[in-house]
Short mmCIF file of C-alpha atoms in Angstrom, two decimals:
data_model
loop_
_atom_site.label_atom_id
_atom_site.label_comp_id
_atom_site.label_asym_id
_atom_site.label_seq_id
_atom_site.Cartn_x
_atom_site.Cartn_y
_atom_site.Cartn_z
CA UNK A 1 -7.59 -24.19 33.82
CA UNK A 2 -6.70 -20.58 32.83
CA UNK A 3 -8.09 -17.70 34.56
CA UNK A 4 -8.26 -13.89 33.40
CA UNK A 5 -10.13 -12.19 30.63
CA UNK A 6 -11.49 -14.37 27.93
CA UNK A 7 -11.04 -13.53 24.05
CA UNK A 8 -11.84 -14.34 20.54
CA UNK A 9 -9.07 -13.79 18.02
CA UNK A 10 -10.00 -12.89 14.37
CA UNK A 11 -7.74 -12.93 11.34
CA UNK A 12 -5.21 -14.50 13.60
CA UNK A 13 -2.22 -15.21 11.25
CA UNK A 14 0.52 -17.06 12.62
CA UNK A 15 -0.50 -15.81 16.14
CA UNK A 16 1.67 -12.74 16.92
CA UNK A 17 -1.23 -10.82 18.36
CA UNK A 18 -2.40 -13.80 20.33
CA UNK A 19 1.00 -14.11 21.93
CA UNK A 20 0.81 -10.65 23.03
CA UNK A 21 -2.66 -11.14 24.60
CA UNK A 22 -1.78 -14.37 26.24
CA UNK A 23 1.41 -12.86 27.79
CA UNK A 24 -1.01 -10.02 29.11
CA UNK A 25 -3.09 -12.77 30.81
CA UNK A 26 -5.84 -13.21 28.30
CA UNK A 27 -7.39 -16.70 27.64
CA UNK A 28 -7.92 -16.93 23.86
CA UNK A 29 -10.77 -19.25 23.19
CA UNK A 30 -11.13 -19.19 19.31
CA UNK A 31 -8.73 -18.18 16.50
CA UNK A 32 -9.29 -17.95 12.71
CA UNK A 33 -7.45 -17.43 9.58
CA UNK A 34 -7.73 -18.11 5.97
CA UNK A 35 -4.01 -18.66 5.32
CA UNK A 36 -3.26 -22.45 5.65
CA UNK A 37 0.33 -22.08 6.56
CA UNK A 38 -0.46 -19.35 9.18
CA UNK A 39 -3.08 -21.71 10.70
CA UNK A 40 -0.46 -24.65 10.76
CA UNK A 41 2.05 -22.25 12.57
CA UNK A 42 -0.54 -21.10 14.91
CA UNK A 43 -1.43 -24.74 15.80
CA UNK A 44 2.28 -25.37 16.42
CA UNK A 45 2.38 -22.84 19.17
CA UNK A 46 -0.77 -22.34 20.78
CA UNK A 47 -3.13 -24.68 23.10
CA UNK A 48 -6.04 -24.14 20.83
CA UNK A 49 -6.35 -24.97 16.91
CA UNK A 50 -7.03 -22.03 14.56
CA UNK A 51 -10.03 -22.49 12.50
CA UNK A 52 -8.88 -22.36 8.80
CA UNK A 53 -10.93 -20.74 6.33
CA UNK A 54 -13.14 -17.69 5.57
CA UNK A 55 -14.28 -16.16 8.87
CA UNK A 56 -17.83 -15.90 7.62
CA UNK A 57 -18.19 -19.66 7.41
CA UNK A 58 -17.52 -20.04 11.14
CA UNK A 59 -20.71 -18.32 12.37
CA UNK A 60 -22.03 -21.27 14.25
CA UNK A 61 -18.80 -22.08 15.90
CA UNK A 62 -17.96 -18.30 17.00
CA UNK A 63 -21.66 -17.87 18.25
CA UNK A 64 -20.57 -20.26 21.16
CA UNK A 65 -18.57 -17.43 22.66
CA UNK A 66 -21.38 -14.85 22.92
CA UNK A 67 -20.37 -12.55 25.95
CA UNK A 68 -16.69 -13.17 25.60
CA UNK A 69 -14.62 -10.48 27.28
CA UNK A 70 -12.69 -9.15 24.34
CA UNK A 71 -12.77 -9.61 20.48
CA UNK A 72 -9.27 -8.67 18.78
CA UNK A 73 -7.66 -8.97 15.41
CA UNK A 74 -6.61 -7.16 12.29
CA UNK A 75 -8.67 -7.68 9.16
CA UNK A 76 -6.19 -7.74 5.89
CA UNK A 77 -4.91 -4.35 5.31
CA UNK A 78 -3.99 -4.47 1.78
CA UNK A 79 -7.14 -2.43 0.35
CA UNK A 80 -6.24 0.29 3.08
CA UNK A 81 -2.51 0.21 2.76
CA UNK A 82 -0.44 2.99 0.81
CA UNK A 83 1.65 -0.08 -0.28
CA UNK A 84 -1.15 -1.34 -2.07
CA UNK A 85 -3.81 -0.16 -4.55
CA UNK A 86 -5.93 1.51 -1.75
CA UNK A 87 -9.15 0.31 -3.49
CA UNK A 88 -12.24 0.62 -1.35
CA UNK A 89 -13.88 -2.21 -3.25
CA UNK A 90 -10.88 -4.71 -2.56
CA UNK A 91 -12.66 -7.79 -1.29
CA UNK A 92 -10.05 -7.70 1.74
CA UNK A 93 -11.34 -4.21 2.47
CA UNK A 94 -14.89 -5.71 3.04
CA UNK A 95 -13.41 -7.92 6.00
CA UNK A 96 -13.42 -4.93 8.13
CA UNK A 97 -17.12 -5.11 8.30
CA UNK A 98 -17.09 -9.02 8.98
CA UNK A 99 -15.16 -8.05 11.92
CA UNK A 100 -17.89 -5.68 13.06
CA UNK A 101 -20.26 -8.24 12.32
CA UNK A 102 -18.65 -10.70 14.70
CA UNK A 103 -18.57 -8.07 17.39
CA UNK A 104 -22.29 -7.62 16.89
CA UNK A 105 -22.68 -11.36 17.20
CA UNK A 106 -20.62 -11.74 20.30
CA UNK A 107 -21.50 -8.56 22.17
CA UNK A 108 -18.02 -8.45 23.77
CA UNK A 109 -17.24 -6.14 26.78
CA UNK A 110 -14.55 -4.50 24.75
CA UNK A 111 -12.79 -5.12 21.03
CA UNK A 112 -9.44 -4.10 19.50
CA UNK A 113 -9.41 -3.78 15.70
CA UNK A 114 -5.80 -3.26 14.39
CA UNK A 115 -4.99 -2.14 10.92
CA UNK A 116 -2.49 0.07 8.88
CA UNK A 117 -1.85 3.62 9.69
CA UNK A 118 -3.34 4.97 6.47
CA UNK A 119 -6.75 3.85 7.56
CA UNK A 120 -6.52 6.27 10.60
CA UNK A 121 -4.96 9.13 8.89
CA UNK A 122 -5.62 9.22 5.04
CA UNK A 123 -8.59 11.37 4.15
CA UNK A 124 -9.50 8.79 1.29
CA UNK A 125 -10.65 6.50 4.32
CA UNK A 126 -12.60 9.12 6.30
CA UNK A 127 -16.10 7.77 5.18
CA UNK A 128 -14.88 4.30 6.26
CA UNK A 129 -13.83 5.43 9.65
CA UNK A 130 -17.11 7.48 10.14
CA UNK A 131 -18.98 4.29 9.20
CA UNK A 132 -17.06 2.17 11.48
CA UNK A 133 -17.51 4.28 14.46
CA UNK A 134 -21.15 4.85 13.89
CA UNK A 135 -21.59 1.08 13.61
CA UNK A 136 -19.76 0.58 16.85
CA UNK A 137 -21.87 3.27 18.68
CA UNK A 138 -25.13 1.66 17.46
CA UNK A 139 -23.83 -1.44 19.25
CA UNK A 140 -23.21 0.55 22.44
CA UNK A 141 -19.44 0.96 22.19
CA UNK A 142 -17.36 3.94 23.09
CA UNK A 143 -14.52 4.04 20.71
CA UNK A 144 -11.02 5.53 20.62
CA UNK A 145 -8.45 5.47 17.84
CA UNK A 146 -4.63 5.25 18.31
CA UNK A 147 -1.80 5.09 16.02
CA UNK A 148 1.13 3.52 17.86
CA UNK A 149 4.82 3.11 16.73
CA UNK A 150 6.03 -0.22 17.88
CA UNK A 151 9.56 1.21 18.47
CA UNK A 152 8.13 3.24 21.18
CA UNK A 153 7.28 -0.07 22.98
CA UNK A 154 10.32 -1.91 22.96
CA UNK A 155 10.03 -3.45 19.41
CA UNK A 156 13.40 -2.91 17.32
CA UNK A 157 11.15 -1.67 14.30
CA UNK A 158 9.69 1.53 13.11
CA UNK A 159 6.24 0.00 12.47
CA UNK A 160 3.19 2.31 12.68
CA UNK A 161 -0.15 0.80 13.22
CA UNK A 162 -3.84 1.81 14.06
CA UNK A 163 -5.71 0.45 16.87
CA UNK A 164 -9.50 1.09 17.26
CA UNK A 165 -10.58 0.19 20.76
CA UNK A 166 -14.20 -0.26 21.74
CA UNK A 167 -15.64 -0.44 25.26
CA UNK A 168 -19.20 -1.43 25.94
CA UNK A 169 -20.50 0.66 28.79
CA UNK A 170 -23.77 1.87 30.13
CA UNK A 171 -22.07 4.64 32.12
CA UNK A 172 -22.90 7.87 30.43
CA UNK A 173 -19.79 9.37 32.23
CA UNK A 174 -17.66 7.38 29.99
CA UNK A 175 -17.12 9.11 26.47
CA UNK A 176 -14.96 8.36 23.35
CA UNK A 177 -12.55 11.18 24.74
CA UNK A 178 -12.19 9.87 28.14
CA UNK A 179 -11.65 6.26 26.82
CA UNK A 180 -8.85 7.68 24.76
CA UNK A 181 -7.39 9.62 27.59
CA UNK A 182 -7.36 6.46 29.81
CA UNK A 183 -5.73 4.33 27.22
CA UNK A 184 -3.17 6.93 26.51
CA UNK A 185 -2.17 7.23 29.95
CA UNK A 186 -1.81 3.39 30.30
CA UNK A 187 0.27 3.16 26.95
CA UNK A 188 2.51 6.09 28.03
CA UNK A 189 3.45 4.21 31.32
CA UNK A 190 4.62 1.25 29.18
CA UNK A 191 6.99 2.98 26.74
CA UNK A 192 10.27 1.26 26.39
CA UNK A 193 13.55 1.55 24.29
CA UNK A 194 14.20 -1.22 21.98
CA UNK A 195 17.53 -3.09 21.52
CA UNK A 196 19.60 -2.33 18.32
CA UNK A 197 19.49 -4.65 15.47
CA UNK A 198 23.16 -5.35 16.13
CA UNK A 199 22.55 -6.34 19.58
CA UNK A 200 19.66 -8.59 18.51
CA UNK A 201 21.81 -10.28 15.85
CA UNK A 202 24.65 -10.93 18.09
CA UNK A 203 22.22 -12.46 20.55
CA UNK A 204 21.10 -14.93 17.91
CA UNK A 205 24.55 -15.55 16.46
CA UNK A 206 25.85 -15.29 12.90
CA UNK A 207 23.49 -16.29 9.71
CA UNK A 208 23.76 -20.00 9.47
CA UNK A 209 24.51 -20.78 13.18
CA UNK A 210 22.32 -23.13 15.29
CA UNK A 211 20.17 -20.30 16.57
CA UNK A 212 20.00 -18.34 13.37
CA UNK A 213 19.71 -20.99 10.83
CA UNK A 214 16.85 -20.01 8.34
CA UNK A 215 19.12 -18.12 5.98
CA UNK A 216 17.61 -15.98 3.14
CA UNK A 217 19.86 -16.70 -0.07
CA UNK A 218 18.49 -13.94 -2.24
CA UNK A 219 21.61 -12.16 -3.64
CA UNK A 220 22.47 -8.44 -3.25
CA UNK A 221 23.54 -6.49 -6.47
CA UNK A 222 24.44 -3.13 -6.95
CA UNK A 223 22.00 -0.75 -8.35
CA UNK A 224 23.13 0.61 -11.83
CA UNK A 225 21.32 3.89 -11.06
CA UNK A 226 21.33 4.42 -7.28
CA UNK A 227 18.59 6.60 -5.89
CA UNK A 228 20.55 8.67 -3.16
CA UNK A 229 19.05 10.17 -0.07
CA UNK A 230 20.68 11.91 2.86
CA UNK A 231 20.70 8.77 4.72
CA UNK A 232 22.62 5.57 3.66
CA UNK A 233 19.77 3.67 4.74
CA UNK A 234 17.22 5.24 2.45
CA UNK A 235 17.14 5.54 -1.14
CA UNK A 236 18.30 2.65 -3.32
CA UNK A 237 21.86 1.52 -3.28
CA UNK A 238 21.04 -1.97 -4.16
CA UNK A 239 18.67 -3.78 -6.50
CA UNK A 240 15.32 -4.64 -5.02
CA UNK A 241 13.12 -3.03 -2.38
CA UNK A 242 15.04 -4.66 0.68
CA UNK A 243 17.06 -1.68 2.04
CA UNK A 244 20.03 -1.88 4.52
CA UNK A 245 19.39 -1.69 8.10
CA UNK A 246 21.47 0.66 10.44
CA UNK A 247 23.13 -1.95 12.68
CA UNK A 248 23.06 0.31 15.62
CA UNK A 249 19.36 1.62 14.98
CA UNK A 250 16.12 -0.42 14.40
CA UNK A 251 14.53 -1.99 11.20
CA UNK A 252 11.93 -0.32 9.00
CA UNK A 253 8.48 -2.01 8.73
CA UNK A 254 9.09 -5.57 7.62
CA UNK A 255 6.87 -6.22 4.73
CA UNK A 256 5.07 -9.55 4.09
CA UNK A 257 6.87 -9.68 0.63
CA UNK A 258 10.27 -10.56 2.35
CA UNK A 259 12.01 -13.65 1.08
CA UNK A 260 13.58 -12.36 -2.15
CA UNK A 261 15.18 -8.97 -2.90
CA UNK A 262 12.50 -7.10 -0.78
CA UNK A 263 14.33 -8.75 2.26
CA UNK A 264 16.15 -6.15 4.47
CA UNK A 265 20.08 -6.29 4.37
CA UNK A 266 22.42 -6.22 7.20
CA UNK A 267 26.37 -6.11 7.38
CA UNK A 268 27.89 -8.91 9.44
CA UNK A 269 31.39 -7.44 9.45
CA UNK A 270 30.05 -4.26 11.08
CA UNK A 271 28.03 -6.34 13.52
CA UNK A 272 30.52 -9.22 14.65
CA UNK A 273 33.97 -7.72 13.67
CA UNK A 274 33.52 -3.93 14.57
CA UNK A 275 34.24 -2.99 11.08
CA UNK A 276 33.14 0.46 9.71
CA UNK A 277 29.73 0.21 7.89
CA UNK A 278 30.19 -0.84 4.18
CA UNK A 279 26.83 0.83 3.20
CA UNK A 280 27.65 4.14 4.98
CA UNK A 281 31.08 4.13 3.13
CA UNK A 282 29.49 3.27 -0.28
CA UNK A 283 26.83 5.83 0.17
CA UNK A 284 29.51 8.36 1.12
CA UNK A 285 31.52 7.62 -2.06
CA UNK A 286 28.34 7.92 -4.27
CA UNK A 287 27.38 11.29 -2.74
CA UNK A 288 30.94 12.55 -3.55
CA UNK A 289 30.33 11.62 -7.19
CA UNK A 290 32.25 8.13 -7.46
CA UNK A 291 30.49 6.06 -10.14
CA UNK A 292 28.30 3.26 -8.77
CA UNK A 293 29.67 -0.13 -8.57
CA UNK A 294 28.32 -3.06 -10.61
CA UNK A 295 27.69 -6.79 -9.99
CA UNK A 296 27.42 -8.50 -6.68
CA UNK A 297 27.73 -6.65 -3.23
CA UNK A 298 30.50 -8.02 -0.83
CA UNK A 299 29.90 -11.09 1.30
CA UNK A 300 29.46 -8.99 4.51
CA UNK A 301 26.24 -7.79 3.34
CA UNK A 302 23.29 -10.28 3.41
CA UNK A 303 19.53 -10.47 3.82
CA UNK A 304 18.06 -10.92 7.31
CA UNK A 305 17.16 -14.47 8.15
CA UNK A 306 13.64 -15.81 9.26
CA UNK A 307 15.05 -16.11 12.73
CA UNK A 308 15.87 -12.47 12.80
CA UNK A 309 12.71 -11.30 11.38
CA UNK A 310 10.94 -13.29 14.08
CA UNK A 311 12.98 -11.56 16.71
CA UNK A 312 12.49 -8.06 15.21
CA UNK A 313 8.76 -8.66 15.54
CA UNK A 314 9.42 -9.87 19.18
CA UNK A 315 7.97 -13.44 18.73
CA UNK A 316 9.38 -15.84 21.44
CA UNK A 317 12.63 -17.28 20.54
CA UNK A 318 11.13 -20.86 20.28
CA UNK A 319 8.36 -20.00 17.92
CA UNK A 320 7.92 -22.45 15.25
CA UNK A 321 6.75 -21.63 11.73
CA UNK A 322 5.23 -23.90 8.96
CA UNK A 323 5.31 -23.52 5.42
CA UNK A 324 7.89 -22.59 2.87
CA UNK A 325 10.43 -20.00 3.57
CA UNK A 326 8.46 -17.42 1.60
CA UNK A 327 5.37 -18.42 3.52
CA UNK A 328 7.37 -17.93 6.86
CA UNK A 329 8.47 -14.54 5.75
CA UNK A 330 4.91 -13.65 4.74
CA UNK A 331 3.40 -14.73 8.13
CA UNK A 332 6.15 -12.61 9.88
CA UNK A 333 5.45 -9.53 7.83
CA UNK A 334 1.74 -9.78 8.32
CA UNK A 335 2.00 -10.17 12.19
CA UNK A 336 1.38 -7.55 14.75
CA UNK A 337 4.61 -7.31 16.78
CA UNK A 338 4.01 -9.62 20.04
CA UNK A 339 5.28 -6.90 22.49
CA UNK A 340 3.24 -4.28 20.96
CA UNK A 341 0.20 -6.51 21.30
CA UNK A 342 0.96 -7.23 24.82
CA UNK A 343 1.21 -3.54 25.63
CA UNK A 344 -2.10 -2.79 24.05
CA UNK A 345 -3.62 -5.73 25.89
CA UNK A 346 -2.36 -4.82 29.31
CA UNK A 347 -3.66 -1.15 28.72
CA UNK A 348 -7.18 -2.37 27.66
CA UNK A 349 -7.24 -4.75 30.59
CA UNK A 350 -6.38 -1.77 33.06
CA UNK A 351 -9.01 0.32 31.56
CA UNK A 352 -11.58 -2.50 31.60
CA UNK A 353 -10.71 -3.08 35.41
CA UNK A 354 -11.04 0.65 36.09
CA UNK A 355 -14.67 0.60 34.61
CA UNK A 356 -15.57 -3.02 35.54
CA UNK A 357 -18.67 -2.05 37.41
CA UNK A 358 -20.12 -0.32 34.26
CA UNK A 359 -19.18 -2.72 31.52
CA UNK A 360 -22.24 -3.90 29.62
CA UNK A 361 -23.10 -7.46 29.71
CA UNK A 362 -24.13 -9.31 26.45
#
């Protein structure tokens, strides 16, 4: 039997956020997602089975967990993302309210709602934020909104995400501001530097090796009209949206659209053979006015593998994924980095323990 805080997971995907919460000592009792491949992946790695389908069709099953300690999850973000159409009428945007409906149903002691940074900072969504906070307050929750960069917490990826944390308390001395302060202190104590992409890939081995076998075969060709930026790792030197990664730095946000030419690029010669960066050299020549090359890029450049993408998202090394390769990349890109989820879960657990005498029961 597991002990510790209990939790219900919503919009669970392949289970990245669940991994972090479980590592933090939470006992996840229920999980759900609408993506069949993601549910299959979840089931391969967790002790419970993910309920596959529309969250709104599982009200009876979920209601059994009324009074659970924590509800967590990230409603689909495409409706709010700057990478999407930012359409407030997008059906997926409405799932934010389905999330709150579940909080209202279960009355947990606390909740964590994860989403894209744009929902927290873009003026277009100010009315959505206000509505969310008003609804949470009407249910008895103090709330705090944080924007966290996964790279600050040991994740080798510059991935900024929003977290709204709610705490159900009947203690009038606990305010939204004091909750934010408590969480910020806990999070500051857990900051950690990530490993470089080169170290991560050397740990896994060359693409195609036993520990790094799920190779992405999407070709890399030179852009006929390169878009140049100051950094070799910005702009567009090659066709497609998959930009090169600085081997001795960290990755940019991994998108759910990986698997084709939107998959990031690495330089194996630089990583394994100590050669100078081909990308940096090519970028320098372009900046000096040399005409762009045409055709295929050299073999030392390749797309990152599924295994590398999993590691960048800090999934356990033995994590299994179901579905086609594109489905695997989609699941990885949609996930909350496991280590970031663990840090947030530990921080919430500490704050809940601090206020354990005043947390309102369902």
